[in-house]
């Protein structure tokens, strides 16, 4: 009985781990589409049968991706189909959460408009969920069966000394640099667009709180829970801020500074604007930049 409970608990943890990876991939690869006004308009005006037909085609693509790069380790075809369905569900949930946080959809909107926007955004998000394992996966969790234990230990032995040799200041600066680099890479693609000022003008205080909470939660999941970087846990005690909570908060504050710099650089804000309007734009841009910063820390 105790053994069956333990196995059930492990199975649930394994399932949760899989979904964290999927949601992290959806945010990393699909969120930039949520900052594109043409995607909002297409979703609000396109005929639903066209959207659902395209959704079916994307589902078939996700089955293909699941077969080669899925975030689960079973080999049965039925599992790949199930995983493709789960990827689509991840895309729908992610799209709904972000669109609500950005005030793009509200409970009072026409149902067709709401469904259309969710479907349009769920398409790239679901592909991100299915493809993330191939592009950023560490390979350890799902494909160690193809490697010998000796080879794995040799790989770890080569990796860990480089991490352990970092001084606290160097490790901290390394993380800050990765956060800034990843944030700038994403921010400079989004900051010049009109979408930021448009979104900032429409969000309220609760939307801003939701965006900040979402930024912290998702960046934490990407770096510390997704398994994209096998080195995170080994280096988590090296730098001054490299504890999960402190690193996540510090990285988000840095991301907000990067967002403010990017907006100022592209003349989207100026010193004469009200602090409230500026803060709204920074918070709106802070979400994709924080995700870019998280991706930077994972890669480095």
Coordinates of C-alpha atoms in Angstrom, one line a residue:
X1 CA 0.0 0.0 0.0
X2 CA 2.8 2.4 0.9
X3 CA 4.7 1.5 -2.2
X4 CA 1.6 2.2 -4.4
X5 CA 1.1 5.5 -2.7
X6 CA 4.7 6.4 -3.3
X7 CA 4.5 5.4 -7.0
X8 CA 1.3 7.5 -7.4
X9 CA 2.9 10.5 -5.8
X10 CA 5.9 10.1 -8.2
X11 CA 3.6 9.8 -11.1
X12 CA 1.8 13.0 -10.2
X13 CA 5.1 14.9 -9.7
X14 CA 6.3 13.6 -13.0
X15 CA 3.0 14.8 -14.7
X16 CA 3.3 18.2 -13.0
X17 CA 6.9 18.5 -14.1
X18 CA 5.8 17.7 -17.7
X19 CA 3.2 20.5 -17.6
X20 CA 5.6 23.0 -16.1
X21 CA 7.9 22.4 -19.0
X22 CA 5.0 22.7 -21.5
X23 CA 3.7 26.0 -20.0
X24 CA 7.3 27.3 -19.9
X25 CA 7.8 26.5 -23.5
X26 CA 4.5 28.1 -24.5
X27 CA 5.4 31.3 -22.8
X28 CA 8.9 31.4 -24.1
X29 CA 8.1 30.8 -27.8
X30 CA 4.5 32.1 -28.1
X31 CA 4.1 35.1 -25.9
X32 CA 5.6 37.6 -28.4
X33 CA 2.5 36.9 -30.6
X34 CA 0.3 38.2 -27.8
X35 CA 1.9 41.6 -28.3
X36 CA 0.8 41.8 -32.0
X37 CA -2.3 43.8 -32.7
X38 CA -2.9 42.1 -36.0
X39 CA -3.3 38.8 -34.1
X40 CA -5.9 40.4 -31.8
X41 CA -7.9 41.8 -34.8
X42 CA -7.7 38.5 -36.7
X43 CA -9.0 36.6 -33.7
X44 CA -11.8 39.1 -33.2
X45 CA -13.0 39.2 -36.8
X46 CA -12.1 35.9 -38.5
X47 CA -14.7 33.2 -39.1
X48 CA -14.6 30.6 -36.4
X49 CA -14.7 27.7 -38.9
X50 CA -11.5 28.9 -40.4
X51 CA -9.8 29.2 -37.0
X52 CA -10.9 25.8 -35.9
X53 CA -9.8 24.3 -39.3
X54 CA -6.3 25.8 -38.8
X55 CA -6.4 24.6 -35.2
X56 CA -6.9 21.1 -36.5
X57 CA -3.9 21.5 -38.8
X58 CA -1.8 22.7 -35.9
X59 CA -3.0 19.7 -33.8
X60 CA -1.6 17.4 -36.5
X61 CA 1.7 19.4 -36.4
X62 CA 1.8 19.0 -32.7
X63 CA 1.3 15.2 -33.0
X64 CA 4.3 15.3 -35.3
X65 CA 6.3 17.3 -32.8
X66 CA 5.3 15.1 -29.9
X67 CA 6.5 12.1 -31.8
X68 CA 10.0 13.5 -32.1
X69 CA 10.4 16.0 -29.3
X70 CA 7.5 15.7 -26.9
X71 CA 7.7 16.6 -23.2
X72 CA 6.9 13.1 -22.1
X73 CA 9.0 10.0 -22.5
X74 CA 6.5 7.3 -23.6
X75 CA 6.7 5.9 -27.1
X76 CA 3.1 4.8 -27.8
X77 CA 1.4 6.7 -30.6
X78 CA -1.7 7.2 -28.4
X79 CA 0.6 9.0 -26.0
X80 CA 1.8 11.3 -28.7
X81 CA -1.8 12.1 -29.6
X82 CA -2.6 12.7 -26.0
X83 CA 0.4 14.9 -25.6
X84 CA -0.6 17.0 -28.7
X85 CA -4.1 17.5 -27.1
X86 CA -2.4 18.5 -23.9
X87 CA -0.2 21.0 -25.8
X88 CA -3.2 22.5 -27.4
X89 CA -4.9 22.8 -23.9
X90 CA -1.7 24.4 -22.6
X91 CA -1.9 26.9 -25.4
X92 CA -5.6 27.7 -24.7
X93 CA -5.0 28.2 -21.0
X94 CA -1.9 30.3 -21.5
X95 CA -3.6 32.5 -24.1
X96 CA -6.6 33.0 -21.9
X97 CA -4.6 33.9 -18.8
X98 CA -2.4 36.4 -20.7
X99 CA -5.2 38.0 -22.7
X100 CA -7.2 38.5 -19.5
X101 CA -4.1 40.0 -17.8
X102 CA -3.6 42.4 -20.8
X103 CA -7.3 43.3 -20.7
X104 CA -7.7 42.1 -24.3
X105 CA -10.7 40.0 -23.4
X106 CA -13.2 40.5 -20.7
X107 CA -16.2 38.4 -19.4
X108 CA -18.6 40.8 -21.1
X109 CA -17.1 40.5 -24.6
X110 CA -19.0 38.6 -27.4
X111 CA -18.3 34.9 -27.1
X112 CA -17.2 34.7 -30.8
X113 CA -14.6 37.4 -30.3
X114 CA -13.3 35.9 -27.1
X115 CA -13.0 32.4 -28.6
X116 CA -11.4 33.7 -31.8
X117 CA -8.7 35.6 -30.0
X118 CA -8.0 32.6 -27.7
X119 CA -7.8 30.2 -30.7
X120 CA -5.5 32.5 -32.7
X121 CA -3.1 32.9 -29.8
X122 CA -3.3 29.3 -28.7
X123 CA -1.8 28.1 -32.0
X124 CA 1.7 29.5 -31.6
X125 CA 1.6 28.9 -27.8
X126 CA 0.8 25.2 -28.3
X127 CA 3.6 24.8 -30.8
X128 CA 5.9 26.4 -28.3
X129 CA 4.7 23.9 -25.6
X130 CA 5.4 21.0 -28.0
X131 CA 8.7 22.2 -29.4
X132 CA 10.3 23.6 -26.3
X133 CA 11.8 20.3 -25.2
X134 CA 13.7 19.9 -28.5
X135 CA 15.0 23.5 -28.5
X136 CA 15.8 24.1 -24.8
X137 CA 15.4 20.7 -23.2
X138 CA 18.4 19.4 -21.3
X139 CA 17.9 15.9 -22.5
X140 CA 18.7 14.3 -19.2
X141 CA 15.2 13.7 -18.0
X142 CA 13.7 12.0 -21.0
X143 CA 16.6 10.5 -22.9
X144 CA 19.1 9.2 -20.4
X145 CA 18.2 5.7 -21.3
X146 CA 20.3 6.1 -24.5
X147 CA 23.3 7.0 -22.4
X148 CA 25.4 5.0 -20.1
X149 CA 25.7 6.0 -16.4
X150 CA 29.4 6.4 -16.8
X151 CA 28.9 8.9 -19.6
X152 CA 26.4 10.8 -17.6
X153 CA 28.9 11.1 -14.6
X154 CA 31.7 12.2 -16.9
X155 CA 29.4 14.9 -18.3
X156 CA 28.5 16.1 -14.8
X157 CA 32.2 16.0 -13.8
X158 CA 33.0 18.3 -16.7
X159 CA 30.2 20.7 -15.9
X160 CA 30.2 21.2 -12.2
X161 CA 33.8 22.4 -11.6
X162 CA 33.2 25.3 -13.9
X163 CA 30.2 26.4 -11.9
X164 CA 31.8 25.8 -8.5
X165 CA 34.9 27.9 -9.5
X166 CA 32.8 31.0 -10.0
X167 CA 33.2 33.6 -7.3
X168 CA 30.0 35.0 -5.8
X169 CA 30.4 38.3 -7.5
X170 CA 31.2 36.8 -10.8
X171 CA 28.3 34.4 -10.6
X172 CA 26.0 37.3 -9.7
X173 CA 27.2 39.4 -12.6
X174 CA 27.0 36.5 -14.9
X175 CA 23.3 36.1 -14.1
X176 CA 22.6 39.9 -14.3
X177 CA 24.4 40.0 -17.7
X178 CA 22.3 37.0 -19.0
X179 CA 19.1 38.7 -17.7
X180 CA 19.9 42.0 -19.4
X181 CA 21.0 40.3 -22.7
X182 CA 18.0 38.1 -22.9
X183 CA 15.7 41.0 -21.9
X184 CA 17.2 43.4 -24.5
X185 CA 16.9 40.7 -27.2
X186 CA 13.2 40.5 -26.6
X187 CA 12.6 44.1 -25.6
X188 CA 14.1 45.7 -28.6
X189 CA 11.8 43.8 -30.8
X190 CA 8.6 44.8 -28.9
X191 CA 9.4 48.2 -27.3
X192 CA 9.2 50.3 -30.6
X193 CA 5.7 49.0 -31.4
X194 CA 2.4 50.8 -30.8
X195 CA 1.1 47.8 -28.9
X196 CA 2.8 48.7 -25.7
X197 CA 1.2 52.2 -25.4
X198 CA -2.1 50.8 -26.6
X199 CA -2.1 48.0 -23.9
X200 CA -0.8 50.4 -21.2
X201 CA -3.7 52.8 -21.9
X202 CA -6.3 50.0 -21.4
X203 CA -4.9 48.0 -18.4
X204 CA -6.0 48.9 -14.8
X205 CA -4.3 48.4 -11.5
X206 CA -5.4 44.8 -11.1
X207 CA -4.2 44.0 -14.6
X208 CA -0.8 45.5 -13.7
X209 CA -0.7 43.4 -10.5
X210 CA -1.6 40.3 -12.6
X211 CA 1.1 41.0 -15.1
X212 CA 3.7 41.4 -12.3
X213 CA 2.6 38.2 -10.6
X214 CA 2.6 36.4 -13.9
X215 CA 6.1 37.7 -14.8
X216 CA 7.5 36.4 -11.5
X217 CA 5.7 33.1 -11.6
X218 CA 6.6 32.2 -15.2
X219 CA 10.2 33.3 -15.0
X220 CA 10.6 31.3 -11.8
X221 CA 9.1 28.2 -13.5
X222 CA 11.3 28.6 -16.6
X223 CA 14.5 28.9 -14.7
X224 CA 14.0 26.6 -11.7
X225 CA 11.2 24.2 -12.4
X226 CA 11.1 23.5 -16.1
X227 CA 14.3 21.5 -16.2
X228 CA 15.6 23.4 -19.3
X229 CA 18.9 24.0 -17.6
X230 CA 20.5 21.1 -15.7
X231 CA 23.0 23.5 -14.1
X232 CA 20.6 25.6 -12.2
X233 CA 20.4 23.6 -9.0
X234 CA 24.2 23.0 -8.9
X235 CA 24.9 26.7 -9.1
X236 CA 22.0 28.0 -7.0
X237 CA 24.2 28.7 -4.0
X238 CA 27.1 30.4 -5.8
X239 CA 26.0 34.0 -6.3
X240 CA 24.7 36.5 -3.7
X241 CA 21.2 36.4 -5.1
X242 CA 21.1 32.9 -6.5
X243 CA 18.4 31.5 -4.4
X244 CA 15.2 30.8 -6.3
X245 CA 13.1 33.5 -4.7
X246 CA 15.8 36.2 -4.5
X247 CA 17.1 35.6 -8.0
X248 CA 13.6 35.7 -9.4
X249 CA 12.8 39.0 -7.7
X250 CA 16.1 40.6 -8.6
X251 CA 15.9 39.4 -12.2
X252 CA 12.4 40.9 -12.5
X253 CA 13.5 44.3 -11.1
X254 CA 16.4 44.3 -13.6
X255 CA 13.9 43.4 -16.4
X256 CA 11.8 46.4 -15.4
X257 CA 14.8 48.6 -15.7
X258 CA 15.6 47.1 -19.1
X259 CA 12.0 47.8 -20.1
X260 CA 12.2 51.4 -19.0
X261 CA 15.5 51.8 -20.9
X262 CA 14.1 50.2 -24.1
X263 CA 11.0 52.4 -24.0
X264 CA 13.1 55.5 -23.4
X265 CA 15.6 54.6 -26.1
X266 CA 12.8 54.3 -28.7
X267 CA 11.1 57.5 -27.5
X268 CA 8.0 55.6 -26.3
X269 CA 8.2 57.4 -23.0
X270 CA 9.8 60.7 -21.9
X271 CA 10.5 62.4 -18.6
X272 CA 7.4 64.7 -19.0
X273 CA 4.9 61.9 -19.0
X274 CA 3.0 61.1 -15.9
X275 CA 4.5 58.4 -13.6
X276 CA 1.4 56.3 -13.8
X277 CA 1.4 56.1 -17.6
X278 CA 5.1 55.3 -17.7
X279 CA 4.8 52.7 -15.0
X280 CA 2.0 51.0 -17.0
X281 CA 4.1 50.8 -20.1
X282 CA 7.1 49.4 -18.2
X283 CA 4.9 46.7 -16.5
X284 CA 3.3 45.7 -19.8
X285 CA 6.7 45.4 -21.5
X286 CA 8.2 43.8 -18.4
X287 CA 6.5 40.5 -18.9
X288 CA 8.1 39.6 -22.3
X289 CA 11.4 41.1 -21.1
X290 CA 11.4 39.0 -17.9
X291 CA 10.8 35.9 -20.0
X292 CA 13.7 36.9 -22.3
X293 CA 15.8 37.4 -19.2
X294 CA 14.8 33.9 -17.9
X295 CA 15.7 32.4 -21.2
X296 CA 19.1 34.1 -21.0
X297 CA 19.8 32.7 -17.6
X298 CA 18.8 29.2 -18.8
X299 CA 21.1 29.4 -21.8
X300 CA 24.1 30.8 -19.8

